[in-house]
GROMACS .gro file of C-alpha atoms in nm:
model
  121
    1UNK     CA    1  14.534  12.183   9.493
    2UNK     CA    2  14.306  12.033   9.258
    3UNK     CA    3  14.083  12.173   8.968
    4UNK     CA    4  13.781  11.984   9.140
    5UNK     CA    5  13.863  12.201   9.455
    6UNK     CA    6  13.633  12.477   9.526
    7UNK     CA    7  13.735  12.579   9.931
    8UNK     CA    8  14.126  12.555  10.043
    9UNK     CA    9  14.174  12.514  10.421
   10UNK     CA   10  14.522  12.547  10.545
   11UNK     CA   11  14.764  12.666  10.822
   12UNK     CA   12  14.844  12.966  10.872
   13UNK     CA   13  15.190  12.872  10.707
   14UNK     CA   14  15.044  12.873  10.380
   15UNK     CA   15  14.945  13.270  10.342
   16UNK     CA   16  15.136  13.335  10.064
   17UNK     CA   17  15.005  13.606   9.822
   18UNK     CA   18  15.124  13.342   9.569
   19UNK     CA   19  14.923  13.031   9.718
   20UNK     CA   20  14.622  13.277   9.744
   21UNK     CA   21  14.644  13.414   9.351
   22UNK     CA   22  14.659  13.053   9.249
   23UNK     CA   23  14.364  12.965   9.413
   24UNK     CA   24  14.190  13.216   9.309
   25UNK     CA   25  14.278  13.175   8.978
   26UNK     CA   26  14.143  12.843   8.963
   27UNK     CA   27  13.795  12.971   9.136
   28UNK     CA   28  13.845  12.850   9.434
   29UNK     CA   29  13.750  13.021   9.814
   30UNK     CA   30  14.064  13.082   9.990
   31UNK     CA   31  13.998  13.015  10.373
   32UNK     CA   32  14.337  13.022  10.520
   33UNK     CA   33  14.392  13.220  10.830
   34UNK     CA   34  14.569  13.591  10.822
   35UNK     CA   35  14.862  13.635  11.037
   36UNK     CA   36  14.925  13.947  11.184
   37UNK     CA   37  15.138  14.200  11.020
   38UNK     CA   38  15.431  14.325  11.193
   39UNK     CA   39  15.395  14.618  11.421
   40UNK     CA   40  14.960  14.601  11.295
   41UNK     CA   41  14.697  14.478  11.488
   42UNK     CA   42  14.457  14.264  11.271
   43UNK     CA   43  14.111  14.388  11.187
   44UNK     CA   44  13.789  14.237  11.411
   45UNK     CA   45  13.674  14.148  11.058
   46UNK     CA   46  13.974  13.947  11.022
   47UNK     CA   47  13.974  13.808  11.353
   48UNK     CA   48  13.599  13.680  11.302
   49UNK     CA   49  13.709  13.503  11.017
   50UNK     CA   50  13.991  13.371  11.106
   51UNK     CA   51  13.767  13.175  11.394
   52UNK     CA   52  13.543  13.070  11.191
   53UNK     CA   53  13.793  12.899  10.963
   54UNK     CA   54  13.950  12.773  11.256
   55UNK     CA   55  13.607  12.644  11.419
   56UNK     CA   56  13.560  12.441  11.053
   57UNK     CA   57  13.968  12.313  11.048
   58UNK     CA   58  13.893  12.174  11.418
   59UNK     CA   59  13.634  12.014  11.304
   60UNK     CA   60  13.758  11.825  10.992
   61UNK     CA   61  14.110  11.734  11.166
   62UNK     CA   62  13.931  11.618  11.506
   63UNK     CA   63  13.836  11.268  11.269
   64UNK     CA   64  14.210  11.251  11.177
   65UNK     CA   65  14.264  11.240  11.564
   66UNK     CA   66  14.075  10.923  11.620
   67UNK     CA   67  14.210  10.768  11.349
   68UNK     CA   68  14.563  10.808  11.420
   69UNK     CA   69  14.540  10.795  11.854
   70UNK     CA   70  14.195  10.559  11.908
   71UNK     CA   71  14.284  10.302  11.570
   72UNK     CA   72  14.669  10.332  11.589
   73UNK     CA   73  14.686  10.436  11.244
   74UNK     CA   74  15.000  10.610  11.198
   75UNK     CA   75  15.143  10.522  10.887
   76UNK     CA   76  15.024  10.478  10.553
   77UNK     CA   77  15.173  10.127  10.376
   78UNK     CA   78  15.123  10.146   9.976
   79UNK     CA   79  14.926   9.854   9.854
   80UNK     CA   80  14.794   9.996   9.584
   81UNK     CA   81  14.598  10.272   9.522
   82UNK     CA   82  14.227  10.109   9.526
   83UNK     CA   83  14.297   9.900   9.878
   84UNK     CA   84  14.433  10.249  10.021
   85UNK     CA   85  14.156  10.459   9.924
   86UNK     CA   86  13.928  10.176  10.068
   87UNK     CA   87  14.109  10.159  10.408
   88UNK     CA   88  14.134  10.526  10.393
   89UNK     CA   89  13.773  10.544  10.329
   90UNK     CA   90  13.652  10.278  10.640
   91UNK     CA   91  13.881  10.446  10.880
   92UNK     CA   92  13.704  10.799  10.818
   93UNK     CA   93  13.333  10.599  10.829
   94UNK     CA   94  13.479  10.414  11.152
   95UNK     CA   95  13.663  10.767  11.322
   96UNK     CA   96  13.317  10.985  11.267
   97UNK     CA   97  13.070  10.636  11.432
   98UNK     CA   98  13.358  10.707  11.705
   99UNK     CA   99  13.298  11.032  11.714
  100UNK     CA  100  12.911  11.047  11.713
  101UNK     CA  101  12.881  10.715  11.959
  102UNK     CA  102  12.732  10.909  12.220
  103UNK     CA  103  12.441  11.075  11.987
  104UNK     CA  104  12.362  10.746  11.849
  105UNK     CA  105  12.348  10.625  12.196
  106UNK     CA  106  12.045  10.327  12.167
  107UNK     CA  107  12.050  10.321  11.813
  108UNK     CA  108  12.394  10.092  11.754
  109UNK     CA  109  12.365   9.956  12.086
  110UNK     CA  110  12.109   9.913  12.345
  111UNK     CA  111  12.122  10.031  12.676
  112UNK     CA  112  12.181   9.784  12.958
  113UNK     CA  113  11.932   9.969  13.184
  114UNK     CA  114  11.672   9.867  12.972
  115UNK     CA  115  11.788   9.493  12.915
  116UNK     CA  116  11.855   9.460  13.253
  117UNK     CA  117  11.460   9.582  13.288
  118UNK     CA  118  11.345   9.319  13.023
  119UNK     CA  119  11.499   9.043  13.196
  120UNK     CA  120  11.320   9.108  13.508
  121UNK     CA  121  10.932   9.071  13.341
   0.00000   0.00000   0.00000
C-alpha cells in the first residue's frame, strides 16, 4: 500500500484485521471481501457488498486478461524502470482498445458493408 492510495481492492486472502487497521490508518477505503465466519452465515449487507467489490475487481483484472492471453505478455523483463512503466502503460491503452473494439465499431475501422457499397456507385 501506498500513502497516495485512497481504495484497497484485494482477495479475499487479505482480510486480516491487521491489513484492514493499516489501511485505515492511512485513510484509505478498505474494499476487500468478508469471508464467512465459521459456523455464521454472513449478513445480506455483507453479501451486497461483497458483489459489488467483486463486480469492480472483475472489471479492473478483465484488462490484465488480455494482456497476458491476447498479447502473450507473461513476464515482466527489467529494463529499467522508465521503458517498463512505458510498456506497462501501452499494453493497458492497447488491452482496454481490445476490450472496447466492438463499441468503437466504425470509429477505428470502417465497416466493409459500407465500402463494399461505395465501390459499387
Amino acid at each position: 500500500m501506498c500513502k497516495d492510495d485512497k481504495v484497497v481492492f484485494a482477495d479475499a486472502g487479505y482480510t486480516s484485521d491487521t491489513y484492514k487497521r493499516g489501511a485505515r490508518s492511512l485513510g484509505m477505503s478498505w474494499k476487500v471481501n468478508d469471508k464467512r465466519k465459521p459456523k455464521k452465515n454472513m449478513s445480506s449487507s455483507q453479501k451486497k457488498q461483497n458483489r459489488k467489490n467483486s463486480q469492480i475487481r472483475a472489471r479492473v483484472e478483465h484488462c490484465f486478461r488480455v494482456i497476458k492471453c491476447q498479447f502473450g505478455y507473461k513476464k515482466a523483463s527489467y529494463k529499467g524502470l522508465v521503458k517498463n512503466a512505458v510498456q506497462v502503460f501501452t499494453l493497458l491503452g492497447l488491452a482496454n482498445l481490445y476490450m472496447l473494439r466492438e463499441r468503437l465499431g466504425g470509429l477505428i475501422r470502417p465497416k466493409l458493408a459500407n465500402s463494399e457499397e461505395k465501390r459499387k456507385k
